[in-house]
């Protein structure tokens, strides 16, 4: 308690709450990316590093529809998401399909390869300079009790809440959602029930592409925020997914929010109290939190330990 | 009419290990056929050849054919075979432990798109297994071994199959439960489903079966009507641990096992 007192005294209360809100918004963007990781992992048992490229392509495609082709902004978002879905499905059919039955390690390496290839394609098509999305949200804020909340942040949080609700309903009530859970639990037994593993993988990749596109858009809003390094942001969402427990949508969201908050707060206090930690402690902080949580809970906060009757 | 036909099937794992050496058997429509065999005889392998799950194990049918109601399914993918009317209860039950009982049942009906048939099937299965009806929302992994086996059978029946395959459903269960499962198999068969029952518990299987086959080292070495096999001296010695002189000691049976080969 004593150690914290000067910290709290040094920043004003509103400052603190302001940062809390910003952290929450940043966290919900990470959560969207983590949800994309979760859906593929849950269905196929593979960590999809290409998710970063989906995020990147999503941002650029929104730009393409909105700026280049001058389509309505909200329609552009939907179109970018549809494009993300197609991209996921096509990659699954062209590349991942051939790897069914290979060791997970091989498949993971291939997804890393895909990340770099798509990165290069994006640079080739749209160039390496930063672009303005020119979205209608940037610059607009609402103020509640002295705390300023930007429209972009509010939208990001609304997206995350919607996607989470959709995921939970999908896994719980839909046939395809059930097929995914069965396939994840025991692929051979799922096949034996006549569940098509192909369809399951295809849809999982499609959904990952769709959600990642939405995530990419939330990072792309603002000035000069569309840039080839967007793909790397997905890596920061990686600890969020591990933290939440790899296969849990709710865990992904809570993990994302924790990471966002940790990053924002580290940044806020780093100047004064973490000088010894180097110049960018906020980029390292998520990983530190991830390691600590995994030491205490190896399945993450919400992961499923294997159900076994003893 | 032949519900399921296996003709001269050869199976190789990893392109080198020959496990089935030309197996033929027939499940006539409306009958229960038992397949007996010791550990490693190739029983599960034969079921995989029938259901299309060999791929998963890097195995392949190198010769022969499998037919379902007259249609060749030797190369069809597993989902197609289920759609065509084949369902199985896998060795070791293989229920989805993390899912609820009800969700497990739903996965069994995944190949059927008809809502009405789904409700009817579910009602029929729950009537057959009242224990499951009371535990629909429980996590399946916490059911007892016997309940899990019932769930595995119920799940397979959700597909309303023409042919049901069961791989050692009595394994690891108490005698009372084994009898119960035998009765259920008979009941399922009486309502029109043809059954291929793989067992090491020859007594249980032959009580229920119209016809039986004995598989050894990847070959069928004997077959005949269930009652005949049940009375057969060799079968009694080998699988039931009973000689003419009554019950033999376990040790005797084991030495017998080592010496005896059906083929030669
Ligand atoms: N995936 C595999 N790769 C290589 N060999 C295998 C594989 N699966 C099974 N075998 C071999 O094939 C033979 C038959 O195995 P199978 O599982 O079909 O026997 P089984 O009759 O079902 O035995 P059990 O009663 O123990 O279940 C065994 O010698 C086994 O070692
Ligand atoms: Mg077996």
XYZ file of C-alpha atoms and ligand atoms in Angstrom:
606
model
C 0.000 0.000 0.000
C 2.732 2.400 1.066
C 4.670 1.783 -2.088
C 1.647 2.643 -4.223
C 0.723 5.848 -2.414
C 3.217 8.137 -4.149
C 2.292 6.615 -7.506
C -1.345 7.389 -7.066
C -0.599 10.827 -5.703
C 1.576 11.711 -8.676
C -1.191 11.418 -11.231
C -4.554 13.000 -10.771
C -7.673 10.874 -10.431
C -9.091 11.865 -13.823
C -5.759 11.077 -15.429
C -5.925 7.638 -13.955
C -9.491 7.038 -15.097
C -8.683 8.472 -18.496
C -5.914 5.953 -18.871
C -8.121 3.196 -17.587
C -10.600 3.936 -20.365
C -7.853 4.145 -22.992
C -6.451 0.870 -21.734
C -9.877 -0.698 -21.996
C -10.237 0.497 -25.583
C -6.779 -0.718 -26.564
C -7.539 -3.986 -24.807
C -10.743 -4.511 -26.732
C -8.795 -4.153 -29.987
C -6.348 -6.800 -28.822
C -9.337 -8.882 -27.785
C -10.651 -8.860 -31.355
C -7.328 -10.173 -32.630
C -7.175 -12.762 -29.871
C -10.668 -13.966 -30.831
C -9.328 -14.688 -34.314
C -6.512 -16.768 -32.823
C -8.967 -18.633 -30.612
C -11.372 -19.719 -33.342
C -8.619 -21.354 -35.401
C -6.914 -22.879 -32.392
C -10.159 -24.235 -31.074
C -11.096 -25.973 -34.294
C -7.709 -27.062 -35.606
C -5.291 -27.008 -32.669
C -2.980 -24.713 -34.607
C -1.746 -21.266 -33.607
C -2.317 -19.200 -36.688
C 0.434 -16.618 -37.037
C -1.006 -15.564 -40.375
C -3.681 -13.845 -38.278
C -1.390 -10.797 -38.270
C -1.598 -10.661 -42.041
C -5.398 -10.873 -41.898
C -5.342 -7.834 -39.612
C -3.126 -6.007 -42.085
C -5.196 -6.925 -45.127
C -8.382 -5.946 -43.287
C -7.081 -2.449 -42.658
C -5.906 -1.948 -46.242
C -9.072 -3.379 -47.761
C -11.205 -0.992 -45.723
C -9.036 1.807 -47.114
C -9.439 0.393 -50.614
C -13.237 0.236 -50.447
C -13.687 3.534 -48.607
C -11.006 5.814 -50.049
C -10.150 4.369 -53.445
C -13.584 3.166 -54.478
C -15.490 5.716 -52.403
C -17.997 3.294 -50.950
C -19.929 4.199 -47.798
C -17.697 3.799 -44.718
C -19.839 1.288 -42.861
C -20.455 -0.712 -45.994
C -16.699 -0.678 -46.555
C -16.192 -2.265 -43.161
C -18.654 -5.029 -44.006
C -17.022 -5.574 -47.392
C -13.560 -5.756 -45.806
C -14.874 -8.335 -43.373
C -16.398 -10.358 -46.207
C -13.070 -10.150 -48.015
C -11.318 -11.367 -44.854
C -13.672 -14.341 -44.685
C -12.938 -15.242 -48.302
C -9.212 -14.833 -47.790
C -9.312 -17.218 -44.828
C -11.354 -19.783 -46.729
C -9.128 -19.596 -49.816
C -5.890 -19.914 -47.847
C -7.306 -22.893 -46.008
C -8.293 -24.548 -49.265
C -5.050 -23.773 -51.114
C -2.450 -24.217 -48.408
C -3.653 -25.579 -45.095
C -5.801 -28.301 -46.657
C -2.654 -30.020 -47.878
C -1.225 -30.062 -44.376
C -4.003 -31.929 -42.596
C -2.391 -34.680 -40.556
C 1.047 -33.054 -40.526
C 2.625 -32.207 -37.172
C 1.223 -28.977 -35.664
C 4.737 -27.543 -35.743
C 4.855 -27.802 -39.539
C 1.510 -26.069 -39.881
C 2.553 -23.289 -37.501
C 5.703 -22.670 -39.525
C 3.606 -22.443 -42.672
C 1.345 -19.830 -41.064
C 4.447 -17.793 -40.223
C 5.494 -18.096 -43.858
C 2.059 -16.885 -44.948
C 2.407 -13.869 -42.654
C 5.578 -12.730 -44.426
C 4.262 -13.452 -47.922
C 1.062 -11.475 -47.343
C 3.042 -8.660 -45.732
C 5.035 -8.333 -48.928
C 2.005 -8.523 -51.156
C 0.385 -5.703 -49.197
C 3.477 -3.510 -49.534
C 3.633 -4.277 -53.234
C 0.020 -3.267 -53.765
C -0.359 -0.258 -51.464
C 3.245 0.899 -50.981
C 5.248 1.275 -47.800
C 4.153 4.769 -46.796
C 1.564 5.409 -44.139
C -1.969 6.111 -45.336
C -4.901 8.026 -43.876
C -8.088 6.045 -43.581
C -10.044 9.268 -43.193
C -12.703 7.609 -41.087
C -15.613 9.679 -39.769
C -14.817 8.839 -36.142
C -11.426 10.400 -35.661
C -11.511 13.667 -33.774
C -14.960 13.081 -32.319
C -15.148 12.670 -28.578
C -17.804 12.428 -25.944
C -17.110 13.588 -22.422
C -18.547 11.782 -19.447
C -17.735 13.152 -15.999
C -14.503 14.758 -17.130
C -13.340 11.625 -18.940
C -12.983 11.968 -22.679
C -13.868 8.989 -24.818
C -13.182 9.020 -28.511
C -15.723 7.624 -30.947
C -13.099 5.259 -32.338
C -12.582 3.748 -28.896
C -16.282 3.428 -28.265
C -16.762 1.691 -31.599
C -13.862 -0.662 -30.870
C -15.433 -1.651 -27.581
C -18.846 -2.128 -29.188
C -17.321 -4.344 -31.896
C -15.596 -6.513 -29.340
C -18.710 -6.924 -27.242
C -20.745 -7.830 -30.329
C -18.209 -10.316 -31.670
C -17.863 -11.973 -28.271
C -21.622 -12.382 -27.956
C -21.784 -13.747 -31.506
C -18.982 -16.234 -30.782
C -20.579 -17.511 -27.607
C -23.933 -17.968 -29.330
C -22.271 -19.606 -32.324
C -20.337 -22.183 -30.308
C -23.255 -22.916 -28.073
C -26.247 -23.059 -30.369
C -25.222 -23.568 -33.977
C -24.495 -26.916 -35.584
C -21.230 -25.677 -37.019
C -20.157 -24.371 -33.618
C -20.869 -27.738 -32.049
C -19.047 -29.488 -34.896
C -16.013 -27.293 -34.190
C -15.998 -28.117 -30.505
C -16.388 -31.829 -31.214
C -13.591 -31.740 -33.784
C -11.344 -29.919 -31.346
C -12.101 -32.406 -28.568
C -11.508 -35.563 -30.621
C -11.003 -35.182 -34.379
C -11.313 -38.894 -35.119
C -14.482 -39.353 -33.082
C -15.925 -36.268 -34.799
C -15.177 -37.794 -38.205
C -16.873 -40.965 -37.022
C -20.068 -38.960 -36.417
C -19.983 -37.834 -40.023
C -18.734 -34.348 -39.171
C -16.722 -33.019 -42.081
C -13.394 -31.843 -40.700
C -12.827 -29.978 -43.965
C -15.924 -27.848 -43.533
C -14.985 -27.169 -39.912
C -11.466 -25.994 -40.790
C -12.677 -23.919 -43.698
C -15.260 -22.054 -41.637
C -12.808 -21.544 -38.747
C -10.298 -19.890 -41.073
C -13.024 -17.820 -42.659
C -14.219 -16.530 -39.303
C -10.637 -15.764 -38.269
C -10.168 -13.712 -41.442
C -13.435 -11.879 -40.881
C -12.766 -10.950 -37.255
C -9.158 -9.996 -37.976
C -10.323 -7.625 -40.703
C -12.528 -5.891 -38.161
C -9.621 -5.728 -35.725
C -7.382 -4.276 -38.433
C -9.917 -1.549 -39.066
C -10.004 -0.528 -35.403
C -6.231 -0.069 -35.437
C -6.319 1.744 -38.790
C -8.577 4.630 -37.798
C -6.949 7.978 -37.145
C -4.214 9.774 -39.045
C -1.525 7.925 -40.928
C -2.314 4.743 -39.051
C -2.435 2.400 -42.017
C 1.032 0.988 -42.312
C 2.688 -2.327 -43.123
C 3.762 -2.804 -39.492
C 0.108 -3.257 -38.484
C 0.645 -6.973 -38.943
C 3.029 -6.984 -36.022
C 0.363 -5.641 -33.684
C -1.206 -9.080 -33.789
C 1.841 -10.348 -31.961
C 0.953 -8.148 -29.009
C -2.445 -9.864 -28.920
C -0.685 -13.178 -28.660
C -0.100 -12.991 -24.900
C -3.769 -12.007 -24.600
C -4.809 -15.281 -26.176
C -2.432 -17.358 -24.054
C -3.511 -15.462 -20.971
C -7.171 -16.178 -21.640
C -6.510 -19.844 -22.224
C -6.186 -20.428 -26.005
C -9.601 -21.986 -26.538
C -11.934 -19.651 -24.691
C -13.573 -16.671 -26.434
C -14.411 -15.032 -23.114
C -10.826 -15.654 -22.009
C -9.531 -14.006 -25.184
C -11.512 -10.871 -24.453
C -10.537 -10.662 -20.812
C -6.924 -11.474 -21.695
C -7.006 -8.727 -24.342
C -8.357 -6.201 -21.897
C -5.765 -7.106 -19.269
C -2.988 -6.674 -21.814
C -4.409 -3.351 -22.961
C -4.664 -2.062 -19.412
C -1.198 -3.284 -18.492
C 0.284 -1.597 -21.541
C -1.484 1.673 -20.972
C -0.629 1.814 -17.288
C 3.001 0.827 -17.835
C 3.278 3.646 -20.300
C 1.738 6.083 -17.862
C 4.007 5.255 -14.967
C 7.111 4.144 -16.828
C 8.636 7.626 -16.918
C 8.780 8.038 -13.214
C 8.999 4.595 -11.761
C 10.348 2.200 -14.345
C 13.357 4.101 -15.622
C 15.542 1.112 -14.887
C 13.426 -1.027 -17.208
C 14.661 0.566 -20.406
C 12.936 2.720 -22.960
C 9.838 0.716 -23.862
C 8.668 -1.258 -20.883
C 5.081 -1.176 -22.212
C 5.963 -3.488 -25.102
C 7.478 -6.012 -22.736
C 4.907 -5.775 -19.959
C 2.283 -7.997 -21.674
C 4.761 -10.835 -21.905
C 5.786 -10.468 -18.275
C 2.131 -10.668 -17.242
C 1.639 -13.669 -19.512
C 4.554 -15.540 -17.957
C 3.403 -14.837 -14.422
C -0.153 -15.997 -15.107
C 0.998 -19.150 -16.870
C 3.171 -20.042 -13.895
C 0.127 -19.891 -11.666
C -2.466 -21.244 -14.119
C -0.942 -23.316 -16.934
C -4.265 -23.463 -18.809
C -4.601 -19.701 -18.740
C -7.412 -17.936 -16.988
C -10.274 -19.617 -18.833
C -8.719 -22.498 -20.750
C -10.215 -25.978 -20.539
C -8.098 -28.414 -18.619
C -8.835 -31.890 -19.976
C -11.974 -33.366 -18.513
C -11.095 -36.808 -17.190
C -13.028 -38.935 -14.838
C -10.774 -40.563 -12.257
C -30.186 -58.659 -48.876
C -26.671 -57.780 -47.719
C -26.538 -54.734 -45.468
C -22.761 -54.668 -45.235
C -20.303 -56.588 -47.353
C -16.576 -56.871 -46.925
C -14.837 -58.687 -49.714
C -11.234 -59.846 -49.662
C -9.980 -56.711 -47.913
C -6.295 -56.140 -47.361
C -5.076 -53.284 -45.157
C -1.567 -51.878 -44.856
C -0.393 -49.335 -42.261
C 2.401 -46.893 -43.089
C 2.780 -48.566 -46.488
C 4.568 -51.525 -44.887
C 2.668 -53.224 -42.080
C 0.181 -55.703 -43.558
C -2.555 -56.154 -40.957
C -5.565 -57.586 -42.813
C -4.781 -60.356 -45.303
C -7.896 -60.745 -47.393
C -10.859 -60.568 -45.035
C -14.400 -61.272 -46.238
C -17.556 -61.127 -44.216
C -21.213 -60.338 -44.682
C -23.806 -58.738 -42.461
C -27.203 -59.759 -43.838
C -29.980 -57.218 -43.454
C -31.658 -57.336 -40.073
C -29.070 -59.571 -38.447
C -26.465 -59.298 -35.699
C -23.053 -60.554 -36.748
C -20.310 -61.027 -34.170
C -16.608 -60.677 -34.940
C -14.345 -62.338 -32.395
C -10.581 -62.146 -32.116
C -7.737 -61.760 -29.664
C -5.823 -58.530 -29.060
C -4.118 -57.361 -32.204
C -6.050 -59.680 -34.518
C -7.120 -56.705 -36.623
C -10.733 -56.204 -35.516
C -10.499 -52.445 -35.085
C -8.566 -52.205 -38.328
C -11.394 -53.953 -40.153
C -13.878 -51.456 -38.688
C -11.674 -48.582 -39.809
C -11.655 -50.004 -43.322
C -15.442 -50.082 -43.209
C -15.887 -46.551 -41.807
C -13.102 -44.822 -43.706
C -11.054 -43.868 -40.674
C -7.866 -45.584 -41.887
C -6.495 -42.309 -43.260
C -6.225 -40.889 -39.774
C -3.934 -43.802 -38.874
C -1.871 -43.725 -42.064
C -3.509 -46.937 -43.184
C -4.886 -47.900 -46.577
C -7.093 -50.548 -48.152
C -4.747 -52.055 -50.711
C -7.081 -54.745 -52.021
C -10.700 -55.767 -51.882
C -13.880 -53.769 -51.389
C -16.488 -52.686 -48.883
C -20.135 -52.244 -49.788
C -23.102 -50.766 -47.975
C -26.555 -51.915 -49.134
C -24.998 -52.946 -52.405
C -23.193 -49.646 -53.105
C -19.405 -49.625 -53.123
C -17.960 -47.362 -50.395
C -14.360 -48.576 -50.363
C -12.964 -45.110 -51.116
C -15.758 -42.855 -49.865
C -14.904 -40.310 -47.172
C -16.151 -40.998 -43.637
C -18.884 -38.354 -43.676
C -20.386 -39.838 -46.854
C -20.508 -43.283 -45.284
C -22.352 -41.945 -42.260
C -24.823 -40.226 -44.569
C -25.238 -43.501 -46.422
C -26.415 -45.172 -43.206
C -23.353 -46.359 -41.305
C -22.766 -45.504 -37.645
C -20.246 -46.774 -35.160
C -19.509 -47.028 -31.485
C -15.749 -46.730 -31.308
C -13.386 -48.718 -29.157
C -12.904 -46.957 -25.833
C -16.270 -45.145 -26.204
C -14.689 -41.884 -27.356
C -17.472 -39.630 -26.166
C -16.687 -35.903 -26.231
C -15.698 -35.497 -22.596
C -15.932 -31.687 -22.446
C -19.356 -31.533 -24.055
C -22.623 -32.165 -22.266
C -24.585 -35.373 -22.703
C -27.125 -33.559 -24.851
C -24.426 -32.004 -27.039
C -22.872 -35.437 -27.522
C -26.223 -36.702 -28.752
C -26.507 -33.725 -31.093
C -23.134 -34.525 -32.677
C -24.477 -37.985 -33.499
C -27.270 -36.442 -35.532
C -24.981 -34.036 -37.378
C -25.266 -35.981 -40.612
C -29.064 -35.750 -40.517
C -30.649 -32.462 -41.381
C -34.239 -33.330 -40.577
C -35.571 -31.605 -37.463
C -38.518 -33.936 -36.941
C -36.392 -37.057 -37.265
C -34.015 -35.486 -34.755
C -36.705 -35.044 -32.112
C -38.047 -38.563 -32.707
C -34.584 -40.110 -32.490
C -33.729 -38.222 -29.378
C -36.927 -39.314 -27.679
C -36.286 -42.926 -28.714
C -32.696 -42.851 -27.453
C -33.686 -41.296 -24.131
C -36.393 -43.896 -23.700
C -33.820 -46.595 -24.292
C -31.363 -44.973 -21.857
C -33.396 -43.360 -19.065
C -30.162 -42.717 -17.169
C -29.078 -40.249 -19.840
C -32.413 -38.463 -19.819
C -31.793 -37.329 -16.271
C -28.294 -36.075 -17.050
C -28.638 -34.253 -20.323
C -26.855 -31.167 -19.052
C -24.028 -32.963 -17.259
C -20.522 -32.887 -18.669
C -20.161 -36.236 -20.416
C -16.654 -36.849 -19.085
C -17.990 -37.215 -15.564
C -20.392 -40.067 -16.370
C -19.474 -43.549 -15.164
C -17.910 -45.997 -17.615
C -21.211 -47.789 -18.188
C -23.086 -44.520 -18.703
C -20.423 -43.360 -21.157
C -20.858 -46.546 -23.151
C -24.629 -45.983 -23.216
C -24.012 -42.428 -24.373
C -21.684 -43.674 -27.118
C -24.382 -46.089 -28.302
C -27.080 -43.425 -28.011
C -24.956 -40.990 -29.991
C -24.507 -43.532 -32.783
C -28.257 -44.216 -32.852
C -28.974 -40.493 -33.297
C -27.907 -40.972 -36.910
C -30.672 -43.608 -37.300
C -28.217 -45.952 -39.026
C -29.065 -48.913 -41.231
C -25.899 -50.601 -40.041
C -24.424 -50.165 -36.577
C -20.823 -51.132 -35.803
C -19.741 -51.649 -32.205
C -16.115 -52.106 -31.166
C -15.819 -53.996 -27.870
C -18.706 -52.276 -26.085
C -18.352 -54.603 -23.060
C -14.726 -53.663 -22.400
C -14.067 -52.805 -18.764
C -17.703 -52.995 -17.667
C -19.315 -54.967 -14.836
C -21.170 -58.169 -15.861
C -24.547 -56.662 -15.065
C -23.883 -53.695 -17.355
C -22.557 -56.021 -20.051
C -25.842 -57.927 -20.004
C -27.721 -54.664 -20.221
C -25.704 -53.587 -23.240
C -26.257 -56.955 -24.904
C -30.010 -56.549 -24.435
C -29.897 -53.059 -25.877
C -28.047 -54.323 -28.940
C -30.712 -56.987 -29.444
C -33.417 -54.360 -29.017
C -31.786 -52.026 -31.545
C -31.501 -54.905 -33.982
C -35.152 -55.859 -33.512
C -36.176 -52.359 -34.515
C -34.522 -52.937 -37.891
C -30.840 -52.022 -37.629
C -28.255 -54.533 -38.825
C -25.336 -54.912 -36.412
C -21.676 -55.843 -36.629
C -20.518 -56.506 -33.073
C -16.788 -56.751 -32.409
C -16.032 -58.425 -29.103
C -13.494 -60.318 -27.078
C -16.313 -61.284 -24.737
C -17.407 -64.186 -26.928
C -20.070 -65.288 -24.520
C -21.884 -61.977 -24.615
C -21.479 -61.526 -28.362
C -22.571 -65.020 -29.363
C -25.630 -64.920 -27.138
C -26.852 -61.996 -29.189
C -25.504 -62.841 -32.644
C -27.165 -64.687 -35.491
C -23.804 -65.418 -37.018
C -20.188 -65.126 -35.897
C -16.725 -64.850 -37.418
C -13.350 -65.450 -35.808
C -10.467 -63.257 -36.898
C -6.886 -64.211 -36.266
C -3.696 -62.552 -37.500
C -5.677 -60.653 -40.085
C -7.564 -63.671 -41.470
C -11.021 -65.086 -40.887
C -10.318 -68.571 -39.545
C -13.804 -69.727 -38.627
C -17.405 -68.726 -39.001
C -20.822 -70.136 -38.277
C -24.211 -69.516 -36.638
C -23.935 -67.899 -33.211
C -25.340 -70.866 -31.330
C -22.954 -73.280 -33.080
C -19.927 -71.161 -32.215
C -21.121 -70.850 -28.643
C -21.124 -74.644 -28.440
C -17.872 -75.027 -30.364
C -15.165 -76.776 -28.375
C -12.295 -74.580 -29.628
C -14.189 -71.374 -29.061
C -15.131 -72.490 -25.587
C -11.516 -73.272 -24.787
C -10.077 -70.189 -26.356
C -12.561 -67.439 -25.598
C -14.673 -68.672 -22.779
C -11.971 -70.336 -20.725
C -14.057 -73.499 -20.502
C -12.963 -76.961 -21.541
C -15.018 -80.135 -21.617
C -13.944 -80.618 -18.052
C -15.542 -77.344 -16.993
C -13.763 -74.139 -16.136
C -10.032 -74.180 -16.707
C -7.650 -72.116 -14.687
C -6.592 -68.787 -16.131
C -3.022 -70.006 -16.479
C -4.073 -73.004 -18.537
C -5.955 -70.816 -20.920
C -2.959 -68.579 -21.325
C -0.604 -71.400 -22.246
C -3.296 -72.717 -24.527
C -3.510 -69.338 -26.147
C 0.150 -69.370 -26.950
C 0.073 -72.811 -28.501
C -3.147 -72.620 -30.346
C -3.572 -71.059 -33.727
C -6.822 -71.250 -35.631
C -5.210 -71.243 -38.998
C -2.954 -74.250 -38.688
N -1.800 -46.938 -36.762
C -1.170 -48.125 -36.826
N 0.049 -48.222 -37.394
C 0.684 -49.403 -37.458
N 0.185 -50.546 -36.997
C -1.021 -50.532 -36.420
C -1.756 -49.319 -36.296
N -2.924 -49.582 -35.691
C -2.915 -50.903 -35.434
N -1.774 -51.476 -35.874
C -1.428 -52.902 -35.775
O -2.390 -53.667 -36.445
C -2.663 -54.843 -35.732
C -4.141 -54.974 -35.488
O -4.568 -53.926 -34.649
P -6.080 -53.695 -34.284
O -6.144 -52.503 -33.420
O -6.873 -53.705 -35.520
O -6.394 -55.012 -33.428
P -7.663 -55.372 -32.582
O -8.072 -56.716 -33.019
O -8.657 -54.307 -32.630
O -7.038 -55.475 -31.119
P -7.664 -55.095 -29.705
O -8.526 -56.256 -29.310
O -6.486 -54.986 -28.814
O -8.413 -53.838 -29.862
C -1.840 -54.806 -34.462
O -0.700 -55.603 -34.638
C -1.452 -53.369 -34.341
O -0.186 -53.256 -33.757
Mg -9.475 -53.066 -31.267
